[in-house]
Amino acid sequence: MMIVMRETATEEEVEAVVAKIERAGARAHRSSGARVTVIGAIGDVEQDASVESLGLEGQPGVDRVVPILKPYKLASAQITHGVRSVLDIDGRKVGGESFALIAGPCTVESREQMLDTARVVRDAGATLLRGGAYKPRTSPYAFQGLGQEGLRLLAEAKAETGLPIVTELMDIGDMDAVLEVADVVQIGARNMQNYPLLTEIGRAGRPALLKRGLSATLDELLMAAEYILKEGNPNVMLCERGIRTFETAYRFTLDLMAVPVLKELSHLPVIVDPSHAAGRRELVLPLSLAAAAVGADGIIVEVHPNPDEAICDGPQALRAEGFADYAQAVEQAAALAGKALARREPALA
Ligand code: PEP
Ligand code: MN
């Protein structure tokens, strides 16, 4: 249920509605736009029924009461009344007019590899630094990531470059260690529907980059986001990374239509991962330009100083030496959609 307040509603009137919703056992989610405040009453079926019986239509300051039409209530565009969510990652904005360039190696391999990459992407204007310490590999015999040592190297790369870190969490048991380092916790495509993991990230409150599952519909992706949001963590970015289709000429099919459609359905920022969709480097630039031009709020891309020797995902990694040109081209494409690269905002004195 959504309670749309009048433009003239006072703070006391808004608070009175919130109090009533909470007394009925539901949670009140407040969202204030430029003109009106909208209060979402979020609860289970029983709580929804109690809120419905409150007769909020007659309450002072209330304009109208409307049902939330989607099963993903907190992720829906309806709940913010068209206002888009803008995340703040350590002073960098993601969403709105800010475009996030998230770059780094697939996996942390060594101190030299991680620090070299971090410097290159920082110098080219990247917003955030990516790198996996725990890797979801198809084969159990493949390199699984450096684990704790990888996290330590990510912390060092952040200390040196100032770039906030995006790194994947696969196992709740590694949560505390990952939270020590991650400014954004990546939930990989294979874990998109790992509901206990999503719930724990929701409780941890740390920003999350939620990747679309290999065969997940947009509704399923948004329901997965809802698990995080429901725990009171509003900092979720959705990520399109290619889906399984009948096509075999490339690794996955990058579903760029998902970008405008997700932005129609949801207020959450939408990031595109061209690297994992493509599987090969030559496709990464054109897909990145298309993603930026179609209105993505950012790109997460793999970069390596020496892709031919990369332990993991080398064929799709951009070469570090060409990364500045790549970043410039992406910046121009993002400008077509009215976005500029997110820079660190000077801290207020
Ligand atoms: C990754 O980002 O390195 C990764 C494994 O991505 P995905 O979960 O999309 O396959
Ligand atoms: Mn990878």
XYZ file of C-alpha atoms and ligand atoms in Angstrom:
360
model
C 0.000 0.000 0.000
C 1.259 3.461 -0.828
C 0.085 6.625 0.842
C 0.599 9.701 -1.310
C 0.590 12.858 0.817
C -0.712 16.207 -0.368
C 1.802 18.825 -1.456
C 0.672 20.878 1.515
C 1.067 18.065 4.065
C 2.983 19.044 7.185
C 5.734 17.016 8.835
C 3.347 16.211 11.728
C 0.784 14.830 9.292
C 3.424 12.642 7.629
C 4.595 11.393 11.007
C 1.040 10.606 12.086
C 0.600 8.380 9.021
C 3.945 6.663 9.668
C 2.931 6.001 13.291
C -0.385 4.451 12.249
C 1.312 2.162 9.719
C 3.810 1.026 12.325
C 1.064 0.405 14.896
C -0.580 -1.895 12.341
C 2.640 -3.949 12.352
C 3.897 -2.873 8.901
C 7.044 -0.942 8.069
C 6.761 2.611 6.778
C 9.109 3.492 3.920
C 9.262 7.215 3.410
C 10.346 8.814 0.182
C 10.296 12.543 -0.323
C 10.382 13.951 -3.835
C 10.631 17.598 -4.837
C 6.918 18.125 -4.240
C 5.278 15.257 -2.475
C 6.091 12.685 0.164
C 5.078 9.104 -0.474
C 4.906 6.550 2.310
C 5.045 2.865 1.424
C 3.479 0.508 3.947
C 5.507 -2.676 3.657
C 4.404 -5.861 5.305
C 3.192 -9.404 4.831
C -0.305 -10.229 3.639
C -1.802 -9.892 7.129
C -0.085 -6.587 7.849
C -1.201 -5.295 4.447
C -4.784 -6.102 5.412
C -4.430 -4.253 8.752
C -3.028 -1.179 6.980
C -5.891 -1.323 4.504
C -8.409 -1.275 7.339
C -6.886 1.871 8.889
C -8.900 4.163 6.634
C -5.880 6.336 5.889
C -7.725 8.042 3.035
C -9.474 10.277 5.531
C -6.345 11.159 7.497
C -5.216 14.837 7.426
C -2.598 15.527 4.755
C -3.318 12.333 2.800
C -4.073 12.786 -0.894
C -4.718 9.157 -1.843
C -3.977 5.543 -1.009
C -2.939 3.278 -3.862
C -1.857 -0.362 -3.988
C 1.766 -1.163 -4.872
C 1.342 -3.082 -8.080
C 4.596 -5.038 -8.147
C 5.616 -7.893 -5.866
C 8.999 -6.162 -5.437
C 7.651 -3.265 -3.435
C 10.813 -1.508 -2.259
C 12.625 -2.006 -5.558
C 9.725 -0.701 -7.629
C 9.838 2.681 -9.323
C 6.390 3.301 -7.897
C 7.611 3.521 -4.301
C 9.807 6.552 -4.952
C 7.291 8.177 -7.230
C 9.767 8.469 -10.079
C 12.703 9.699 -7.964
C 15.834 7.707 -8.868
C 18.135 6.367 -6.167
C 21.636 7.784 -6.137
C 24.161 5.832 -4.055
C 27.097 7.441 -2.333
C 30.127 5.169 -2.264
C 32.761 6.865 -0.175
C 32.032 10.233 -1.768
C 31.378 8.947 -5.295
C 27.850 9.100 -6.583
C 26.346 6.209 -8.537
C 23.090 6.903 -10.350
C 21.330 10.059 -11.445
C 23.713 12.041 -13.601
C 26.800 10.229 -12.313
C 28.298 7.425 -14.335
C 30.398 4.884 -12.424
C 33.373 3.325 -14.166
C 34.236 0.249 -12.110
C 37.420 -1.407 -13.312
C 40.058 -3.885 -12.246
C 41.179 -7.462 -12.688
C 38.848 -10.442 -12.559
C 40.799 -11.781 -9.642
C 43.569 -10.567 -7.377
C 46.641 -12.543 -8.416
C 49.614 -10.782 -6.882
C 50.644 -7.525 -5.249
C 52.263 -6.234 -8.420
C 49.314 -7.143 -10.659
C 46.772 -5.597 -8.290
C 48.668 -2.384 -7.585
C 49.662 -1.843 -11.229
C 46.067 -2.236 -12.345
C 44.784 -0.001 -9.567
C 47.140 2.830 -10.570
C 46.250 2.550 -14.246
C 42.495 2.646 -13.681
C 42.808 5.435 -11.110
C 44.837 7.554 -13.549
C 42.237 6.967 -16.275
C 39.476 8.288 -14.037
C 37.832 5.084 -12.755
C 35.299 5.525 -9.989
C 35.730 2.224 -8.156
C 38.248 -0.626 -8.206
C 37.129 -4.203 -8.697
C 38.958 -7.459 -7.935
C 37.859 -10.851 -6.676
C 39.439 -12.561 -3.688
C 36.823 -15.318 -3.640
C 35.982 -16.530 -7.150
C 32.983 -18.548 -8.307
C 34.632 -20.929 -10.794
C 32.816 -23.421 -12.974
C 35.496 -26.017 -12.285
C 36.396 -26.945 -8.725
C 39.935 -27.550 -10.018
C 40.341 -23.962 -11.245
C 41.978 -21.211 -9.180
C 39.491 -20.214 -6.485
C 41.011 -16.852 -5.528
C 43.609 -15.761 -2.973
C 41.009 -15.407 -0.227
C 42.214 -13.401 2.802
C 45.501 -12.546 1.112
C 43.525 -11.150 -1.833
C 41.493 -8.983 0.520
C 44.694 -7.682 2.081
C 46.025 -6.694 -1.354
C 42.750 -4.956 -2.191
C 43.056 -2.955 1.034
C 46.575 -1.984 0.015
C 45.388 -0.922 -3.457
C 42.709 1.226 -1.868
C 45.187 2.814 0.543
C 47.475 3.653 -2.363
C 44.929 4.924 -4.899
C 42.012 6.038 -2.746
C 39.640 4.020 -4.934
C 36.775 2.305 -3.127
C 36.699 -1.478 -3.528
C 34.118 -3.767 -5.144
C 34.701 -7.421 -4.308
C 32.598 -10.562 -4.328
C 31.192 -12.382 -1.324
C 30.167 -15.994 -1.951
C 29.982 -17.480 1.535
C 28.359 -15.934 4.608
C 31.299 -17.342 6.589
C 33.607 -14.843 4.844
C 31.306 -11.913 5.508
C 33.295 -10.228 8.284
C 36.561 -10.460 6.368
C 34.980 -9.106 3.158
C 33.265 -6.257 5.027
C 36.659 -5.152 6.365
C 37.648 -4.222 2.817
C 34.611 -3.970 0.534
C 32.969 -0.610 -0.043
C 30.608 -2.488 -2.339
C 29.894 -6.184 -1.939
C 29.402 -7.983 -5.230
C 26.842 -10.764 -5.325
C 27.767 -12.865 -8.333
C 25.373 -14.081 -10.987
C 25.462 -17.609 -9.562
C 24.397 -16.348 -6.160
C 21.641 -14.004 -7.280
C 19.074 -16.293 -5.704
C 21.086 -17.253 -2.633
C 18.454 -15.811 -0.330
C 20.276 -16.256 3.013
C 23.285 -14.436 1.527
C 21.076 -11.609 0.245
C 19.390 -11.288 3.629
C 22.752 -11.067 5.399
C 23.980 -8.351 3.030
C 20.724 -6.558 3.686
C 21.409 -6.722 7.425
C 25.042 -5.686 7.019
C 23.879 -2.493 5.310
C 26.890 -2.337 2.971
C 26.227 -1.255 -0.641
C 25.670 -4.257 -2.894
C 26.210 -4.872 -6.600
C 23.705 -7.570 -7.469
C 24.428 -9.410 -10.700
C 21.648 -10.868 -12.789
C 21.589 -14.660 -12.762
C 22.561 -16.520 -15.930
C 18.948 -17.334 -16.702
C 17.106 -14.911 -14.470
C 14.226 -12.738 -15.604
C 14.165 -9.077 -14.638
C 11.356 -9.819 -12.190
C 13.538 -12.443 -10.498
C 16.434 -9.978 -10.328
C 14.195 -7.359 -8.734
C 12.791 -9.885 -6.249
C 16.384 -10.761 -5.297
C 17.107 -7.041 -4.765
C 13.997 -6.911 -2.601
C 15.586 -9.392 -0.163
C 18.401 -6.891 0.461
C 16.166 -3.829 0.572
C 13.700 -5.511 2.921
C 16.369 -5.721 5.620
C 16.732 -1.956 5.581
C 19.687 -1.677 3.195
C 18.729 0.783 0.438
C 22.124 0.662 -1.303
C 21.624 -1.773 -4.130
C 22.909 -1.572 -7.714
C 21.547 -3.971 -10.290
C 23.946 -5.435 -12.827
C 23.233 -6.866 -16.265
C 26.108 -9.224 -17.167
C 24.740 -11.266 -20.061
C 22.241 -14.092 -20.054
C 22.028 -17.563 -21.585
C 20.264 -17.674 -24.920
C 20.334 -20.052 -27.890
C 23.229 -18.089 -29.415
C 26.619 -19.789 -29.274
C 28.784 -17.357 -31.266
C 29.652 -15.498 -28.061
C 29.655 -16.357 -24.394
C 26.450 -14.751 -23.147
C 23.925 -12.384 -24.682
C 24.259 -8.903 -23.211
C 20.679 -7.847 -22.675
C 20.933 -4.097 -23.165
C 17.167 -3.797 -23.327
C 17.301 -4.644 -19.620
C 18.807 -1.216 -18.926
C 15.896 1.027 -19.936
C 13.364 -1.569 -18.815
C 14.918 -1.958 -15.348
C 14.988 1.818 -15.076
C 11.314 1.888 -15.921
C 10.496 -0.801 -13.353
C 12.847 0.261 -10.573
C 14.508 3.316 -9.019
C 17.782 1.436 -8.433
C 20.945 2.239 -10.428
C 21.715 -0.164 -13.282
C 25.298 -1.198 -14.061
C 26.414 -3.197 -17.115
C 29.218 -5.783 -17.188
C 30.337 -6.153 -20.822
C 33.346 -8.337 -19.931
C 31.550 -11.440 -18.690
C 28.899 -11.175 -21.379
C 31.435 -10.968 -24.199
C 34.112 -13.367 -23.051
C 36.502 -11.686 -25.487
C 38.227 -8.338 -25.392
C 37.322 -7.084 -28.912
C 33.649 -6.959 -27.987
C 34.110 -5.058 -24.739
C 34.509 -1.534 -26.163
C 31.494 -1.601 -28.509
C 29.287 -3.140 -25.813
C 30.497 -0.578 -23.277
C 29.692 2.321 -25.614
C 26.247 0.904 -26.260
C 25.618 0.360 -22.543
C 26.639 3.913 -21.686
C 24.587 5.384 -24.505
C 21.501 3.385 -23.574
C 21.526 4.994 -20.133
C 23.397 2.604 -17.833
C 24.486 4.190 -14.557
C 27.883 2.580 -14.866
C 30.048 -0.181 -16.258
C 32.034 -2.858 -14.457
C 34.889 -3.987 -16.656
C 37.915 -6.274 -16.348
C 41.406 -4.880 -16.919
C 44.771 -6.616 -16.594
C 48.387 -5.473 -17.052
C 49.180 -8.685 -18.909
C 45.978 -10.476 -19.962
C 47.876 -13.216 -21.804
C 49.146 -14.435 -18.451
C 46.033 -13.778 -16.389
C 44.976 -16.685 -14.193
C 41.342 -15.984 -14.773
C 39.283 -14.425 -17.609
C 42.373 -13.209 -19.531
C 40.738 -13.313 -23.019
C 38.112 -10.771 -21.980
C 40.363 -8.435 -19.974
C 41.171 -5.049 -21.483
C 44.874 -4.357 -21.712
C 45.927 -1.866 -19.057
C 47.933 0.168 -21.570
C 44.822 0.958 -23.614
C 42.562 1.641 -20.674
C 42.813 5.450 -20.671
C 41.553 5.590 -24.281
C 38.787 3.168 -23.419
C 37.723 5.306 -20.427
C 37.641 8.422 -22.566
C 35.460 6.769 -25.199
C 33.057 5.483 -22.546
C 32.886 8.928 -20.953
C 31.825 10.395 -24.305
C 29.150 7.745 -24.767
C 27.837 8.357 -21.244
C 27.569 12.050 -22.094
C 25.101 11.111 -24.850
C 22.810 9.882 -22.090
C 23.410 13.033 -20.036
C 25.884 11.512 -17.607
C 29.352 12.440 -16.421
C 31.987 10.237 -14.769
C 31.521 10.156 -11.002
C 34.383 11.898 -9.277
C 35.130 12.049 -5.632
C 33.284 14.974 -4.136
C 35.427 17.124 -1.877
C 34.549 16.396 1.735
C 32.770 19.262 3.458
C 34.974 21.005 5.991
C 33.071 -11.588 -11.894
O 32.622 -10.434 -11.840
O 34.295 -11.825 -11.870
C 32.121 -12.702 -12.078
C 32.467 -13.943 -11.768
O 30.942 -12.320 -12.583
P 29.560 -13.132 -12.772
O 29.083 -13.463 -11.395
O 28.704 -12.138 -13.477
O 29.868 -14.333 -13.608
Mn 35.857 -12.488 -14.291
